[in-house]
XYZ file of C-alpha atoms in Angstrom:
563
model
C -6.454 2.529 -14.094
C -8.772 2.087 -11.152
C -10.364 4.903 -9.307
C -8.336 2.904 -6.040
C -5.115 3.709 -8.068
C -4.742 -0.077 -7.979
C -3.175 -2.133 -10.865
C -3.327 -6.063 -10.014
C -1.208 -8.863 -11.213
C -3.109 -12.153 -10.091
C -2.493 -15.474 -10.818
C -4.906 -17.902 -13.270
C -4.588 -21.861 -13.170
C -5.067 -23.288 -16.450
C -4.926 -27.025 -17.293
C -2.079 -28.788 -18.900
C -1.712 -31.804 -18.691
C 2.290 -31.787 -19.998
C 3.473 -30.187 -17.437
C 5.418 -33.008 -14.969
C 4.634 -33.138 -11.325
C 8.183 -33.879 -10.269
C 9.724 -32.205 -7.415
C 12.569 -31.115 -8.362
C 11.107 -29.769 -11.774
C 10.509 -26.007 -12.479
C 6.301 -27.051 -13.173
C 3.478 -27.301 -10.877
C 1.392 -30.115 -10.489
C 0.100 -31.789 -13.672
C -3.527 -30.733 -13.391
C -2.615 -26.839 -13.308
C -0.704 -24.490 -14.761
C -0.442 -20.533 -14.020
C -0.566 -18.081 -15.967
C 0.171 -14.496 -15.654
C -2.208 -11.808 -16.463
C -3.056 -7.414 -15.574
C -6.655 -6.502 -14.341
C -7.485 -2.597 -14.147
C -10.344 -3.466 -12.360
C -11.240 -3.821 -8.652
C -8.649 -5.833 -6.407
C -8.310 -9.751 -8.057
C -7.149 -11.774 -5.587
C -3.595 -13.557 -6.769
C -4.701 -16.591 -5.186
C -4.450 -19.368 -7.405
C -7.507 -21.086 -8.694
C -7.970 -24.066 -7.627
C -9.466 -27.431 -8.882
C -10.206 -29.492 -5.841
C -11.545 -32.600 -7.595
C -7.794 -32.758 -8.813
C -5.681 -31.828 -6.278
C -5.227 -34.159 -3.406
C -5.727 -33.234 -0.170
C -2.418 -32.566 1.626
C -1.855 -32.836 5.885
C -0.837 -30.381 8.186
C 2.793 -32.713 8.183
C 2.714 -32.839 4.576
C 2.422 -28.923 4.333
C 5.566 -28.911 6.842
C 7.555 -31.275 4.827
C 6.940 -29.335 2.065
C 7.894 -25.653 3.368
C 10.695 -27.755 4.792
C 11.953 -29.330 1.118
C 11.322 -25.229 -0.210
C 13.545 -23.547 2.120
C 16.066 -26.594 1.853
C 16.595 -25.855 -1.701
C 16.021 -21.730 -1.155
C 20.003 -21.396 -1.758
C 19.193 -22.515 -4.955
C 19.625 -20.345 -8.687
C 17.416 -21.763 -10.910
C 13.914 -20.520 -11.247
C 10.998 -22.960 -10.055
C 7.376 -22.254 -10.841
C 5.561 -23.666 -8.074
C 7.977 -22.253 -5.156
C 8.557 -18.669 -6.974
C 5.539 -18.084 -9.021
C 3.393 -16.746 -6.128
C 6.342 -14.529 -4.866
C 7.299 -12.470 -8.240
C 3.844 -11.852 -9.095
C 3.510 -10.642 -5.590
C 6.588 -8.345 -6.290
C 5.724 -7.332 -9.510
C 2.544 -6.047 -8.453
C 3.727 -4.101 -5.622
C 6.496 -2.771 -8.093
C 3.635 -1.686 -10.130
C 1.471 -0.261 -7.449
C 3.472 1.677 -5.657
C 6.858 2.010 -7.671
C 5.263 2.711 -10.981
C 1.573 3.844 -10.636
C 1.106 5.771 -7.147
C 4.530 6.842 -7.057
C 4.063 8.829 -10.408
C 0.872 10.175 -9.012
C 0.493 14.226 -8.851
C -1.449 13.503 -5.264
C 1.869 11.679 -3.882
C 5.038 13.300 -2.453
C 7.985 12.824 -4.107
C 9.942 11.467 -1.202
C 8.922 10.909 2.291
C 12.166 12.499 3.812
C 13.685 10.509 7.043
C 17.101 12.026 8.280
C 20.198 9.312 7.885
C 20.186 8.113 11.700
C 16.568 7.775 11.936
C 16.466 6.016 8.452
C 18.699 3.609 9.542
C 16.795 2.668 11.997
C 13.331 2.882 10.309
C 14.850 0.301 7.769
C 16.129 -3.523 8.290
C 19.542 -3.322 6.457
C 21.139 -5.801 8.287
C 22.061 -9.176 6.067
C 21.886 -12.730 8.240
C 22.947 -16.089 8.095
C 19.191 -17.584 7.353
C 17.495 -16.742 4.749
C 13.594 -14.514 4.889
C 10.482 -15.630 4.161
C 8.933 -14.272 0.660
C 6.300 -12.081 3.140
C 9.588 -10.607 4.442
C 11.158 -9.788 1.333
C 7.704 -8.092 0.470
C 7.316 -5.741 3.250
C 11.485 -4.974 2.676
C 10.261 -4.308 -0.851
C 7.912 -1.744 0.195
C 10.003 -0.026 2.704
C 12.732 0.276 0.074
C 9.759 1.944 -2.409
C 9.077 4.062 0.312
C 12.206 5.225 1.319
C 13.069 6.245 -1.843
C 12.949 9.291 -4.123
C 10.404 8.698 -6.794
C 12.639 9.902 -9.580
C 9.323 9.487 -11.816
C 7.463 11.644 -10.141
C 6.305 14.660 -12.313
C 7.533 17.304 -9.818
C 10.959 15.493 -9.214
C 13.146 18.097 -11.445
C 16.586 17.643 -9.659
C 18.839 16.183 -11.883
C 18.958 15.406 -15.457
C 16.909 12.363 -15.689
C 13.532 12.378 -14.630
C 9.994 10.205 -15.501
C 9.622 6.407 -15.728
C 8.603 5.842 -19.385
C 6.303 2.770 -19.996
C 8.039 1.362 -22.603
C 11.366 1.834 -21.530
C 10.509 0.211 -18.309
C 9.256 -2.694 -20.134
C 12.473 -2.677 -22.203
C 14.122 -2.752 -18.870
C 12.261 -5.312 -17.650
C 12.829 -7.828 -20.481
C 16.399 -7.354 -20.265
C 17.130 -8.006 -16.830
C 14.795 -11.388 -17.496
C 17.673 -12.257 -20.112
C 20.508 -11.313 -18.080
C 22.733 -10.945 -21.317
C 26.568 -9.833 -21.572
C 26.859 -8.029 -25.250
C 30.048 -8.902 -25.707
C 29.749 -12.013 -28.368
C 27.074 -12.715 -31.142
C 27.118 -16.344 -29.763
C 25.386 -15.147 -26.204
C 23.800 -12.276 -27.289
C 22.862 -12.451 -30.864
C 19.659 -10.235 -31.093
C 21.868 -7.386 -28.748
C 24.847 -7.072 -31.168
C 22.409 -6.452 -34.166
C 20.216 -4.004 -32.554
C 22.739 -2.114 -30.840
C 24.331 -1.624 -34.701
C 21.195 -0.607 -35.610
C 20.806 1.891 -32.946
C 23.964 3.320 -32.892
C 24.077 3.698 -36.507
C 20.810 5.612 -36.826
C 22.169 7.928 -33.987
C 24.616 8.484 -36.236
C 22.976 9.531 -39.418
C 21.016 11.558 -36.871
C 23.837 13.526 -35.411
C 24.826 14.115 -39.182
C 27.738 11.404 -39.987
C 27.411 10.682 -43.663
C 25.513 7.836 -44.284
C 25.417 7.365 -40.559
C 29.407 5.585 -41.331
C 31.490 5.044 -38.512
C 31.073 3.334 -35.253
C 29.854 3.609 -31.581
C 29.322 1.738 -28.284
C 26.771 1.881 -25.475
C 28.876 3.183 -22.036
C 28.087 2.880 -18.641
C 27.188 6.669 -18.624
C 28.143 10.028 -20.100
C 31.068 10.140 -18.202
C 33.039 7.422 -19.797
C 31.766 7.977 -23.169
C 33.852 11.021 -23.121
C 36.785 9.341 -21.605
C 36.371 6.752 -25.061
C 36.850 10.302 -26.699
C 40.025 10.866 -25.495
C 41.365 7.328 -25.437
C 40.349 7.020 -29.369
C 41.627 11.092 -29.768
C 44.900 10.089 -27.998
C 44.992 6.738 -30.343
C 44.242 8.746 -33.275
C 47.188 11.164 -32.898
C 49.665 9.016 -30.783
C 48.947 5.115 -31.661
C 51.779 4.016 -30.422
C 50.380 4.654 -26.481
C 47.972 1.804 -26.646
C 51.716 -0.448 -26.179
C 53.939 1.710 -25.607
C 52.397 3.923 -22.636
C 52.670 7.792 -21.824
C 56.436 7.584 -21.008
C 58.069 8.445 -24.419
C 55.597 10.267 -25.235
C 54.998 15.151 -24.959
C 52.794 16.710 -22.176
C 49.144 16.282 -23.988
C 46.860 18.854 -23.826
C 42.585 18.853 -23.946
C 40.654 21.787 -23.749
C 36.990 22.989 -22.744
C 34.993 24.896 -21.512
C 35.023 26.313 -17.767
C 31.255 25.135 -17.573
C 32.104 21.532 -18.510
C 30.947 18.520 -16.812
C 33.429 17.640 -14.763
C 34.215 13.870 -15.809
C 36.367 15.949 -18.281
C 38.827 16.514 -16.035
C 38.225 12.940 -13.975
C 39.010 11.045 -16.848
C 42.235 12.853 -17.757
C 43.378 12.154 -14.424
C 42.410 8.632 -14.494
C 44.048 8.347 -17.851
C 46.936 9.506 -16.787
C 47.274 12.901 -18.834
C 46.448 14.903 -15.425
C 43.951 17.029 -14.839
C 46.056 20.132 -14.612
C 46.532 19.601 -19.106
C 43.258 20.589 -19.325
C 42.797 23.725 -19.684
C 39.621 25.344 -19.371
C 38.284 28.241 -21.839
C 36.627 31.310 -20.186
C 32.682 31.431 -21.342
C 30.449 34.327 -22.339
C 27.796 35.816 -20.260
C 25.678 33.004 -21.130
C 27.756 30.004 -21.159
C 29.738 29.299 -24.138
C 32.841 28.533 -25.007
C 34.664 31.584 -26.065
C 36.668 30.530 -29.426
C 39.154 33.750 -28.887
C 40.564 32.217 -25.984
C 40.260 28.968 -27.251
C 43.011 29.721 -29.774
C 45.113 31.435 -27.731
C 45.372 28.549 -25.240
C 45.886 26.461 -28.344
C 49.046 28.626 -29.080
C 50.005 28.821 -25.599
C 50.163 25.227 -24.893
C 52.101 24.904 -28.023
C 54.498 27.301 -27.161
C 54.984 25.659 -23.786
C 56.439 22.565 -25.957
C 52.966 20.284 -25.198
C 51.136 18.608 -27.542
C 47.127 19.972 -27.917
C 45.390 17.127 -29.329
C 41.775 17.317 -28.219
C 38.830 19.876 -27.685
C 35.290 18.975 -25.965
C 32.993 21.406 -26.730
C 29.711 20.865 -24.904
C 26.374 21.263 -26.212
C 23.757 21.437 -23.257
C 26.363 22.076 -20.661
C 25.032 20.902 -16.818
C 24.100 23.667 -15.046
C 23.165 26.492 -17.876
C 22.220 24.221 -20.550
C 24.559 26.309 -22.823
C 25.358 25.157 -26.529
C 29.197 26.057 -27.585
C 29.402 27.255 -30.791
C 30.151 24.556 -33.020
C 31.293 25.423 -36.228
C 33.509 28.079 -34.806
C 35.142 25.494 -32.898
C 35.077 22.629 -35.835
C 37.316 25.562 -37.599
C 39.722 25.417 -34.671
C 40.112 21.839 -34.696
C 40.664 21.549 -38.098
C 43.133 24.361 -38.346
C 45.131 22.675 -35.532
C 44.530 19.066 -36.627
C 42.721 18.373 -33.023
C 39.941 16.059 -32.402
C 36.851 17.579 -31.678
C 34.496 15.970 -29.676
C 30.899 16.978 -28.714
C 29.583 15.974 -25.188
C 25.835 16.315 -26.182
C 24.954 13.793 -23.402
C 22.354 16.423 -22.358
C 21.708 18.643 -25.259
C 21.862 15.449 -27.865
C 18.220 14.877 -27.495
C 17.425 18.131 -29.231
C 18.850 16.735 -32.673
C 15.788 14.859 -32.706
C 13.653 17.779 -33.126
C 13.504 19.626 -36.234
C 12.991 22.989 -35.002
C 15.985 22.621 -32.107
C 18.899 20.576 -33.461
C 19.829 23.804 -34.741
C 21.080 24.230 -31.363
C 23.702 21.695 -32.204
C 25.018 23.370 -36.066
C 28.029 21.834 -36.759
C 27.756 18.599 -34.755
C 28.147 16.898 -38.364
C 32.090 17.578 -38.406
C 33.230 17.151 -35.057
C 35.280 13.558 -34.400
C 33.073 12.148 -31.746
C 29.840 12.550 -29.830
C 28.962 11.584 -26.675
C 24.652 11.482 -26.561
C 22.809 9.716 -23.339
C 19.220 9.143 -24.287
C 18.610 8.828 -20.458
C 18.406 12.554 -20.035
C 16.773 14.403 -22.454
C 14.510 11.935 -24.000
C 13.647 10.131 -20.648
C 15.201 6.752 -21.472
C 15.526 4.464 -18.038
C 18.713 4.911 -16.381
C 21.259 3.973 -17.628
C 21.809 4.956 -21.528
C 24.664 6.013 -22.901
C 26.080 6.178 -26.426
C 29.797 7.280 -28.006
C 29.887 8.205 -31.536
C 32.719 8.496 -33.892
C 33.046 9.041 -37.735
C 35.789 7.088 -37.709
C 35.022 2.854 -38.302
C 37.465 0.845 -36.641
C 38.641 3.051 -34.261
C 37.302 1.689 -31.247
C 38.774 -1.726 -31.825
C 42.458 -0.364 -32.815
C 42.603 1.170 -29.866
C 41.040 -1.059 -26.983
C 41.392 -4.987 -28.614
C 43.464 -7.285 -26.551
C 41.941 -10.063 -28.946
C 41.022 -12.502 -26.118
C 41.144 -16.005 -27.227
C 39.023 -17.613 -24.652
C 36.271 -15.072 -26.128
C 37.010 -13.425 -29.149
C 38.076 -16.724 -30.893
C 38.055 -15.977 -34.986
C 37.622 -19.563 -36.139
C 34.073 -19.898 -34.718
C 31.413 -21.042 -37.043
C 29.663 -17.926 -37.768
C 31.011 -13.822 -38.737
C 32.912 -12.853 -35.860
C 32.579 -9.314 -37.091
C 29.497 -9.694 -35.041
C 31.681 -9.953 -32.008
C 31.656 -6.653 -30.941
C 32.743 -6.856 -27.528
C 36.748 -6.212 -27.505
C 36.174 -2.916 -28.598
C 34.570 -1.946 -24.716
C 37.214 -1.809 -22.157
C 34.257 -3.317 -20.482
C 33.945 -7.418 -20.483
C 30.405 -8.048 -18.918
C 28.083 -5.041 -20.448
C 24.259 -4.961 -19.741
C 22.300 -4.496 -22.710
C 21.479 -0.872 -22.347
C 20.274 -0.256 -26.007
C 16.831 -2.789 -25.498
C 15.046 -0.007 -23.420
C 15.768 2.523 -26.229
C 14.916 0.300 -28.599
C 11.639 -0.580 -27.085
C 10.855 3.494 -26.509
C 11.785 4.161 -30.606
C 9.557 1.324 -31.601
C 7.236 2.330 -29.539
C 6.993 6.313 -29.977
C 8.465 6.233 -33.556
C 11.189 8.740 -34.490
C 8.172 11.429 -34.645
C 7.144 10.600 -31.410
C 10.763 11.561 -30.143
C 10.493 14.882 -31.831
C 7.248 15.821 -29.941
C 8.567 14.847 -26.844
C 11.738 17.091 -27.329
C 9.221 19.910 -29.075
C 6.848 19.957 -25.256
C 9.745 19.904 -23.114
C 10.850 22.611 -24.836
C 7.623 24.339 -24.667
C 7.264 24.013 -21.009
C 10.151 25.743 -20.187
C 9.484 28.523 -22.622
C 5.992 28.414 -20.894
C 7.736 28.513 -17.057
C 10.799 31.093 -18.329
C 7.817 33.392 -19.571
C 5.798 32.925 -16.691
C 8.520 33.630 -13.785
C 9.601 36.984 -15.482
C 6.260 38.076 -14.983
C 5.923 37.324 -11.834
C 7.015 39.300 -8.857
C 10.690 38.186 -7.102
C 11.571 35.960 -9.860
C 14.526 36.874 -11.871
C 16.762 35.132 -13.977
C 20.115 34.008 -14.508
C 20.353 33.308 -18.018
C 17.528 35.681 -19.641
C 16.901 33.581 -22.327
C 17.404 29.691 -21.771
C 18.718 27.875 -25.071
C 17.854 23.960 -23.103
C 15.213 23.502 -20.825
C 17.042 24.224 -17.834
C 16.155 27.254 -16.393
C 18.104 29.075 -14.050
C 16.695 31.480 -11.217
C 16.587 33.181 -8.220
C 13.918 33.864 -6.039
C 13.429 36.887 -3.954
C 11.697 36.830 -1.104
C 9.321 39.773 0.062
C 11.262 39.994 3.120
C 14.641 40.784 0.835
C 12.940 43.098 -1.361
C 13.764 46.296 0.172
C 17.405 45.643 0.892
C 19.956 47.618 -1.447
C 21.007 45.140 -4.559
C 24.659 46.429 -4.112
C 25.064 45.799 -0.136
C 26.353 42.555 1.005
C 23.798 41.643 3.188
C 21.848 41.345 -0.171
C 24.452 38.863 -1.986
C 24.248 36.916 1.846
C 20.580 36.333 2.211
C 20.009 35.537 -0.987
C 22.593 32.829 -1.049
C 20.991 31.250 1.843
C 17.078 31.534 -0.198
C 17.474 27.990 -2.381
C 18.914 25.751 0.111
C 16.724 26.441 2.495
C 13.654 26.173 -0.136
C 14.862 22.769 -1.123
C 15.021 21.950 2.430
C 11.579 22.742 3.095
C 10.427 21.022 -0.236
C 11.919 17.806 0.832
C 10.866 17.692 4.129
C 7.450 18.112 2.883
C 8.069 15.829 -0.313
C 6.416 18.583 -2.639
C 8.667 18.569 -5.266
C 12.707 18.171 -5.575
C 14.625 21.037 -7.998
C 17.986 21.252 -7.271
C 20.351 24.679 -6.756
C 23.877 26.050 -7.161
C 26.034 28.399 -7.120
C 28.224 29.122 -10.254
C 31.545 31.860 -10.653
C 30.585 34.517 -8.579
C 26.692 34.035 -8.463
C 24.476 33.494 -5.730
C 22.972 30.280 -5.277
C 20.039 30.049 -7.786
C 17.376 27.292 -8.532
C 17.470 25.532 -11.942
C 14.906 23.642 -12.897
C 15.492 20.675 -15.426
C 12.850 19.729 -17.409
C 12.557 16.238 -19.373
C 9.183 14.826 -18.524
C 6.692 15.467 -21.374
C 4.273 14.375 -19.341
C 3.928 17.767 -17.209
C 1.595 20.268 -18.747
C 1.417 24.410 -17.802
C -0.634 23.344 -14.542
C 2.189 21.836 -13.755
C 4.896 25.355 -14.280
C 1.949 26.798 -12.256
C 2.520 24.246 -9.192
C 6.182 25.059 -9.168
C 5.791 28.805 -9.301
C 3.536 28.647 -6.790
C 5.297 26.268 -4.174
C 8.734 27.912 -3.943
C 6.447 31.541 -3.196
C 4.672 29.636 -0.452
C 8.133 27.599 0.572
C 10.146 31.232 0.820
C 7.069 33.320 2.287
C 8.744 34.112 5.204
C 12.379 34.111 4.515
């Protein structure tokens, strides 16, 4: 990279004489072509070379009959090299500059913070009946890079996705150049194959034998868990995939208090209601308790429902707890419930050798839900659900579609994966990941999850020694770590007064408020039973290094100086 933090896309003309010359073809001129190429060097102008002994020399009214004839046709779809050329190397370089590049850049803020009212009026929203010029689109590019959080920003730590990986981004790239639907082998034939090949290595990674069974990419976490209880549901009652929930008992899921909440969403939307699941009380550091597991197992029973389901969660969302597994894989299998694992955070860690410990027992439960978005940085989104069980996705959501899903096409239609989605059009979400793993190797996953991991042992380590920092969890099992600061000023009040629990409930949000309006860094807070707002800090970026835990230490002292 260039000391002016510039990357350049520019433009080279190359002869080729097969290229037509007709108007309405996607070519240039026959006497040049253009070709697409990345300096690292000083600015390259993206000019296109020219070769004036070939090109003829045009009027001021032919260069007006020309824009004329391009924005005539700008309604149009299909791609054309010599009207968009010029503009999407354009874009892709200021994508790269200032998206990718600068935006990742220690030196940068995270987010230049502009309140709603003021935003809307610092930024042309407004859609119109003619169309903009490509210099227009530009500068709405740029405002729209600038407005926005740089969620690859090394010091953005607010949510469970962070970083813009290289590879994955290229991944990204390439598929939104395709534009495929995996739905059929016959549109999407290199899709279908890889996804199997993905999912099916996730599989023999969580611990399925021979990595048997099956497994779809989801349009996030959250409804790869409601697949879990759709296929648990199918599993136990399969007559509710035609016959409905009338006929049928008062169905019953349980997990844990400190479960992401799409649990409960997708009951509701489901139609079990969210008030049949029933949440189990955790320990003092975040797991499900499997005493009062049971007895809500009995208790439901005894109410005349029918328990079929438990989601145990390993890496919950705010404590980055791991239920204990096997304990509950005994429950399950005592009271012939499906047992699914939401390890959409905490999967990551089974690619480690010295974590997936964290996950023991993960090999028997029924399903898995695993997003390789959040812990091991894939773009947004990623999203897998796994199941032991082959066939189980299509028993339960096939409609057998015979404008799609015909079976007397010319080729195996076992290829034609797409009926077991309750999706139609699906993006191909498994290319980025598939990119990243060919890319970083299966080893290179495990030292990603292996720094991450050492950073926030490094950070945990380094806030207990320091003075006002004290923790929520003492010992982290994920790499969130949970916190509060106290501020010098708070110090000296009595721990047991209320004026204590008040101030210090007020500390985080108004930390965060300072960090964004400054664009320093962005790590989120909350409160959670009866504790105090606290910060937690998500780590995911393997990129950051202990200068890095330094910065962070050191901002939120100088952020709550005063409070």
């Amino acid at each position: 990279m260039p000391t002016n933090g510039m990357f350049d896309v520019a433009l080279q003309v190359i002869e080729d004489a097969n290229l037509s010359s007709g108007s309405d073809s996607a070519g240039v001129s026959e006497d040049e072509d253009v070709q697409l190429f990345c300096t690292t060097g000083n600015v390259v102008s993206s000019k296109p070379l020219k070769k004036p002994s070939l090109k003829p020399v045009t009027t001021v009214k032919d260069e007006d009959q020309n824009k004329m004839k391009t924005n005539a046709k700008r309604y149009a779809s299909l791609p054309n090299r010599e009207q968009h050329q010029r503009f999407l190397t354009d874009f892709l370089s200021e994508v790269l500059n200032n998206a990718i590049f600068n935006a990742t850049d220690r030196s940068n803020k995270v987010l230049n913070w502009v309140d709603p009212e003021e935003l809307k009026r610092s930024i042309d929203l407004s859609l119109k009946a003619e169309p903009d010029s490509d210099e227009k689109l530009l500068e709405l590019a740029r405002a729209t890079i600038d407005h926005s959080v740089k969620t690859g920003h090394p010091y953005f730590m607010n949510q469970l996705f962070s970083s813009v990986d290289v590879y994955g981004f290229a991944g990204q790239c390439l598929t939104d150049a395709l534009n495929p639907s995996v739905y059929t082998f016959e549109v999407s034939p290199v899709f279908v194959l890889m996804e199997e090949v993905v999912l099916k290595e996730m599989r023999t990674i969580v611990g399925f034998p021979g990595g048997v069974g099956d497994g779809i990419f989801c349009p996030g976490g959250s409804m790869a868990n409601g697949y879990a209880i759709s296929c648990a549901r199918f599993k136990h009652m399969p007559d509710v995939k035609t016959k409905g929930l009338h006929s049928l008992p008062r169905l019953v899921i349980f997990t844990s208090e400190d479960a992401h909440y799409s649990i409960k969403k997708l009951a509701s939307f489901m139609g079990i209601g969210s008030d049949n699941v029933y949440p189990i009380r955790t320990d003092a550091v975040g797991k499900i308790q499997p005493d009062h597991l049971e007895a809500e197992i009995l208790r439901a029973k005894s109410e005349g429902a029918l328990p079929f389901m438990v989601s145990a969660t390993a890496g919950t969302t705010v404590i980055g707890a791991f239920d204990p597994l096997e304990q509950i894989a005994d429950l399950c299998q005592k009271y012939n419930l499906w047992m699914h694992v939401d390890a959409a955070w905490g999967g990551g860690a089974l690619m480690s050798k010295k974590y997936r410990t964290l996950l023991k027992g993960v090999e028997r439960a029924d399903s898995v839900t695993w997003n390789p978005h959040k812990l091991l940085a894939a773009p947004q989104q990623c999203s897998t659900f796994l199941t032991r069980h082959e066939g189980i996705l299509s028993g339960c959501h096939s409609t057998n579609a015979t404008y799609l899903f015909q079976k007397d096409k010319f080729y195996d239609t076992q290829y034609d994966t797409g009926d077991k989605h309750i999706q139609c059009g699906r993006r191909a979400d498994v290319l980025k990941f598939w990119f990243m793993w060919r890319a970083k190797g299966t080893s290179g996953f495990e030292q990603h999850i292996d720094k991450v991991f050492e950073n926030a042992e490094y950070f945990t380590n380094s806030i207990k020694a320091r003075p006002g920092f004290e923790m929520v969890i003492e010992n982290p099992e994920c790499t969130n770590v949970c916190f509060w600061y106290v501020p010098p000023g708070l110090r000296q009040v009595p721990r047991d007064s209320a004026e204590f629990g008040e101030r210090l409930h007020k500390v985080a949000p108004k930390v965060k408020e300072r960090m964004m309006r400054e664009g320093s860094m962005m790590i989120t807070y909350q409160p959670i039973h009866d504790k105090p707002n606290f910060f937690r800090l998500v780590l995911q970026n393997s990129g950051l290094d202990k200068s890095d835990m330094n910065y962070i230490i050191d901002e939120i002292e100088r952020l709550a100086s005063d409070l």
